[in-house]
Tab-separated table of C-alpha atoms in Angstrom:
chain	number	residue	atom	x	y	z
A	871	THR	CA	-4.443	-2.821	-12.507
A	872	GLN	CA	-1.103	-4.071	-11.690
A	873	LEU	CA	-0.849	-7.705	-10.258
A	874	LEU	CA	2.625	-9.567	-9.333
A	875	GLU	CA	2.931	-13.660	-9.142
A	876	GLN	CA	5.111	-15.776	-7.318
A	877	SER	CA	5.992	-18.218	-8.671
A	878	PRO	CA	6.413	-21.912	-6.588
A	879	GLN	CA	3.815	-21.400	-4.591
A	880	PHE	CA	5.396	-23.815	-2.595
A	881	LEU	CA	9.404	-24.926	-2.185
A	882	SER	CA	10.556	-28.166	0.233
A	883	ILE	CA	13.963	-28.542	0.230
A	884	GLN	CA	17.135	-30.206	1.556
A	885	GLU	CA	19.520	-28.505	3.462
A	886	GLY	CA	22.702	-28.007	1.012
A	887	GLU	CA	20.227	-27.606	-2.177
A	888	ASN	CA	20.277	-24.159	-4.284
A	889	LEU	CA	15.897	-23.224	-5.103
A	890	THR	CA	15.593	-20.129	-7.379
A	891	VAL	CA	11.746	-17.939	-6.494
A	892	TYR	CA	10.460	-15.696	-9.869
A	893	CYS	CA	8.401	-12.971	-9.660
A	894	ASN	CA	6.620	-11.692	-12.954
A	895	SER	CA	3.869	-8.759	-13.701
A	896	SER	CA	3.325	-7.720	-16.678
A	897	SER	CA	3.532	-3.658	-15.343
A	898	VAL	CA	7.190	-2.375	-15.704
A	899	PHE	CA	7.876	-1.311	-11.783
A	900	SER	CA	9.558	1.628	-10.512
A	901	SER	CA	11.616	-0.981	-8.338
A	902	LEU	CA	10.412	-3.917	-6.916
A	903	GLN	CA	11.128	-5.037	-3.433
A	904	TRP	CA	11.925	-9.039	-1.350
A	905	TYR	CA	10.668	-9.286	2.181
A	906	ARG	CA	11.341	-12.650	4.017
A	907	GLN	CA	7.903	-13.692	6.398
A	908	GLU	CA	8.308	-15.614	10.054
A	909	PRO	CA	5.217	-16.595	10.742
A	910	GLY	CA	3.303	-13.586	13.194
A	911	GLU	CA	5.566	-11.861	12.511
A	912	GLY	CA	5.185	-8.914	9.625
A	913	PRO	CA	7.556	-8.937	7.243
A	914	VAL	CA	11.252	-7.579	6.842
A	915	LEU	CA	12.879	-6.365	3.842
A	916	LEU	CA	15.712	-7.947	2.534
A	917	VAL	CA	16.242	-5.962	-0.864
A	918	THR	CA	15.173	-3.116	-2.772
A	919	VAL	CA	16.087	-3.344	-6.741
A	920	VAL	CA	15.901	-0.328	-9.218
A	921	THR	CA	17.867	-0.568	-12.927
A	922	GLY	CA	16.393	-3.144	-15.038
A	923	GLY	CA	19.641	-5.764	-15.026
A	924	GLU	CA	20.947	-5.329	-11.411
A	925	VAL	CA	21.356	-7.897	-9.408
A	926	LYS	CA	22.370	-7.212	-5.548
A	927	LYS	CA	23.857	-10.177	-3.659
A	928	LEU	CA	23.213	-11.011	0.264
A	929	LYS	CA	25.419	-13.703	1.375
A	930	ARG	CA	24.000	-16.281	-0.217
A	931	LEU	CA	20.690	-15.096	-0.788
A	932	THR	CA	21.527	-13.710	-4.923
A	933	PHE	CA	18.337	-11.477	-6.602
A	934	GLN	CA	17.486	-9.557	-10.106
A	935	PHE	CA	15.475	-7.166	-11.586
A	936	GLY	CA	14.539	-8.025	-15.208
A	937	ASP	CA	15.763	-5.842	-18.062
A	938	ALA	CA	11.837	-4.345	-18.765
A	939	ARG	CA	11.438	-4.288	-14.839
A	940	LYS	CA	8.801	-6.008	-15.244
A	941	ASP	CA	10.446	-9.007	-13.143
A	942	SER	CA	12.478	-10.513	-10.814
A	943	SER	CA	13.915	-13.317	-9.222
A	944	LEU	CA	15.714	-15.234	-5.380
A	945	HIS	CA	17.922	-17.959	-6.294
A	946	ILE	CA	19.101	-18.645	-2.844
A	947	THR	CA	22.334	-21.254	-2.562
A	948	ALA	CA	22.758	-23.820	-0.312
A	949	ALA	CA	19.918	-23.401	2.411
A	950	GLN	CA	19.621	-23.699	5.748
A	951	PRO	CA	16.625	-24.505	8.146
A	952	GLY	CA	17.408	-20.646	9.093
A	953	ASP	CA	15.984	-20.058	5.579
A	954	THR	CA	12.255	-21.428	6.419
A	955	GLY	CA	10.243	-19.133	5.109
A	956	LEU	CA	7.815	-16.880	3.188
A	957	TYR	CA	9.241	-14.675	0.241
A	958	LEU	CA	6.695	-12.578	-0.535
A	959	CYS	CA	8.580	-10.007	-3.753
A	960	ALA	CA	6.170	-5.963	-3.606
A	961	GLY	CA	6.324	-3.759	-7.080
A	962	ASP	CA	5.780	0.243	-6.349
A	963	GLY	CA	2.531	0.675	-6.719
A	964	SER	CA	1.192	3.376	-9.631
A	965	SER	CA	0.683	6.451	-7.375
A	966	ASN	CA	3.267	8.525	-5.477
A	967	THR	CA	1.501	7.340	-2.228
A	968	GLY	CA	4.729	4.615	-2.024
A	969	LYS	CA	1.850	1.325	-1.819
A	970	LEU	CA	3.018	-1.577	-2.500
A	971	ILE	CA	1.497	-3.713	-4.922
A	972	PHE	CA	2.508	-7.775	-3.128
A	973	GLY	CA	2.609	-11.156	-4.857
A	974	GLN	CA	1.001	-14.301	-3.119
A	975	GLY	CA	4.097	-15.388	-1.468
A	976	THR	CA	6.271	-18.152	-1.277
A	977	THR	CA	6.617	-20.759	1.397
A	978	LEU	CA	9.550	-22.335	1.495
A	979	GLN	CA	10.223	-24.506	3.433
A	980	VAL	CA	14.726	-26.332	4.617
A	981	LYS	CA	14.807	-29.660	5.638
A	982	PRO	CA	17.596	-30.005	8.486
B	1462	ASP	CA	12.957	3.179	19.107
B	1463	THR	CA	12.657	-0.670	18.683
B	1464	GLY	CA	10.038	-0.267	15.466
B	1465	VAL	CA	7.288	-0.227	14.582
B	1466	SER	CA	4.410	-1.081	17.380
B	1467	GLN	CA	0.837	-2.779	16.914
B	1468	ASP	CA	-1.394	-3.474	19.568
B	1469	PRO	CA	-2.938	-5.428	20.229
B	1470	ARG	CA	-0.886	-8.891	18.925
B	1471	HIS	CA	-4.039	-10.611	19.114
B	1472	LYS	CA	-7.833	-10.170	18.793
B	1473	ILE	CA	-10.631	-12.323	19.434
B	1474	THR	CA	-14.054	-10.841	19.223
B	1475	LYS	CA	-17.879	-12.121	18.320
B	1476	ARG	CA	-18.997	-10.826	14.855
B	1477	GLY	CA	-20.932	-7.925	15.056
B	1478	GLN	CA	-18.364	-5.847	17.631
B	1479	ASN	CA	-15.754	-2.664	17.060
B	1480	VAL	CA	-13.132	-3.145	17.379
B	1481	THR	CA	-9.319	-0.591	17.371
B	1482	PHE	CA	-6.217	-1.676	16.673
B	1483	ARG	CA	-3.428	0.955	17.418
B	1484	CYS	CA	-0.156	1.761	15.577
B	1485	ASP	CA	2.888	3.571	16.724
B	1486	PRO	CA	5.576	4.252	14.008
B	1487	ILE	CA	9.007	4.101	14.126
B	1488	SER	CA	9.633	8.050	15.429
B	1489	GLU	CA	10.805	9.943	12.482
B	1490	HIS	CA	9.769	8.319	9.632
B	1491	ASN	CA	6.019	10.425	8.065
B	1492	ARG	CA	4.698	8.245	6.091
B	1493	LEU	CA	2.587	4.963	7.336
B	1494	TYR	CA	0.715	2.442	5.779
B	1495	TRP	CA	-2.272	-0.106	7.124
B	1496	TYR	CA	-2.184	-3.397	5.029
B	1497	ARG	CA	-4.371	-6.708	5.455
B	1498	GLN	CA	-2.742	-9.416	5.195
B	1499	THR	CA	-4.623	-14.273	4.706
B	1500	LEU	CA	-3.658	-17.153	5.242
B	1501	GLY	CA	-1.358	-18.467	2.343
B	1502	GLN	CA	-1.855	-14.607	0.568
B	1503	GLY	CA	0.167	-12.419	0.761
B	1504	PRO	CA	-0.258	-8.237	2.013
B	1505	GLU	CA	-3.261	-6.035	0.972
B	1506	PHE	CA	-3.191	-2.467	0.704
B	1507	LEU	CA	-6.006	-0.813	3.304
B	1508	THR	CA	-5.229	2.234	3.044
B	1509	TYR	CA	-2.554	6.132	3.268
B	1510	PHE	CA	-1.256	8.353	5.919
B	1511	GLN	CA	1.487	11.366	5.742
B	1512	ASN	CA	1.722	12.978	8.336
B	1513	GLU	CA	-2.176	13.552	10.138
B	1514	ALA	CA	-3.677	13.737	5.822
B	1515	GLN	CA	-4.792	10.621	4.718
B	1516	LEU	CA	-3.789	10.218	1.409
B	1517	GLU	CA	-5.095	6.776	-0.501
B	1518	LYS	CA	-7.861	4.548	0.447
B	1519	SER	CA	-8.330	1.276	-0.789
B	1520	ARG	CA	-12.023	-0.848	-2.144
B	1521	LEU	CA	-11.335	-2.843	0.596
B	1522	LEU	CA	-11.848	-1.206	2.857
B	1523	SER	CA	-15.451	-0.395	3.380
B	1524	ASP	CA	-18.154	1.885	4.815
B	1525	ARG	CA	-17.199	-0.057	8.269
B	1526	PHE	CA	-13.412	0.303	8.499
B	1527	SER	CA	-11.977	3.875	9.631
B	1528	ALA	CA	-8.827	4.968	10.589
B	1529	GLU	CA	-6.748	7.773	12.205
B	1530	ARG	CA	-3.528	9.428	11.991
B	1531	PRO	CA	-3.743	12.580	15.130
B	1532	LYS	CA	-0.996	14.513	15.102
B	1533	GLY	CA	1.319	12.868	12.722
B	1534	SER	CA	2.478	10.507	14.964
B	1535	PHE	CA	0.520	6.595	15.895
B	1536	SER	CA	-3.170	5.714	14.035
B	1537	THR	CA	-5.818	3.367	14.688
B	1538	LEU	CA	-7.887	1.662	12.023
B	1539	GLU	CA	-11.780	0.645	13.328
B	1540	ILE	CA	-13.277	-1.713	12.374
B	1541	GLN	CA	-17.052	-1.543	12.742
B	1542	ARG	CA	-19.886	-4.059	13.455
B	1543	THR	CA	-17.393	-7.380	11.806
B	1544	GLU	CA	-18.603	-9.885	9.556
B	1545	GLN	CA	-16.024	-13.371	10.397
B	1546	GLY	CA	-14.577	-12.236	6.733
B	1547	ASP	CA	-12.865	-9.693	9.067
B	1548	SER	CA	-10.420	-12.529	10.340
B	1549	ALA	CA	-7.415	-11.576	9.332
B	1550	MET	CA	-3.302	-9.623	10.260
B	1551	TYR	CA	-3.701	-6.582	10.806
B	1552	LEU	CA	-0.249	-5.239	9.307
B	1553	CYS	CA	1.032	-1.572	9.892
B	1554	ALA	CA	4.125	0.122	8.266
B	1555	SER	CA	6.006	2.745	8.556
B	1556	SER	CA	8.364	5.077	6.075
B	1557	LEU	CA	10.639	7.954	5.097
B	1558	TYR	CA	11.579	8.039	0.959
B	1559	ASP	CA	11.522	4.681	1.229
B	1560	GLY	CA	12.056	0.903	2.912
B	1561	TYR	CA	8.860	0.240	5.120
B	1562	THR	CA	9.671	-1.488	8.382
B	1563	PHE	CA	6.617	-3.123	9.361
B	1564	GLY	CA	5.222	-4.361	12.617
B	1565	SER	CA	4.392	-7.276	14.077
B	1566	GLY	CA	0.729	-6.514	12.864
B	1567	THR	CA	-2.786	-8.029	14.784
B	1568	ARG	CA	-4.385	-10.859	14.277
B	1569	LEU	CA	-7.806	-9.846	14.088
B	1570	THR	CA	-9.862	-14.026	14.273
B	1571	VAL	CA	-14.311	-12.739	13.652
B	1572	VAL	CA	-15.562	-15.815	16.510
């Protein structure tokens, strides 16, 4: 069974601080996606990483896919209150259907 | 096309009643997925359609759950004889190749 574990589960920081969220598995994934979800809404895709060792940047967000394609990280620089939300990593399932295996999420609160 | 639409946004029902949710995907997307998300957890896969064919169902989808996608367009998810444990956010997503677009979900509360 493929599982993704995210850490930490909860993070409360002050505006301007940096943070890193981790997504780990014992399974290899051919791709991994990061989503952000606000209360009462569906997840919104931030990035897809495909190649082991790949690094992608989205403004103040940096995403990295592990060399072995078993883990990933999301680093936010100078967090802002607008970054508050639930961050989810998701890996492609073992079938060819495109179904995703999600981590349990990291709830981030950025205080002004 | 404004994205994936789900209806209703919220549903409160009494235990034992049947409920049906609708999902309208992005029109050119041939893949449609249903997920369930409980508070504090990530979404869990329920079922997948490619066009009108239901190609995979999770073990989470008991015989009280049924999903359809007639003509490969919109999809419905029906839950019969609802139980309190069915209370959750039901999310629909569609895709063409990769990169999902999720709807805003239907929040179900069974009382």
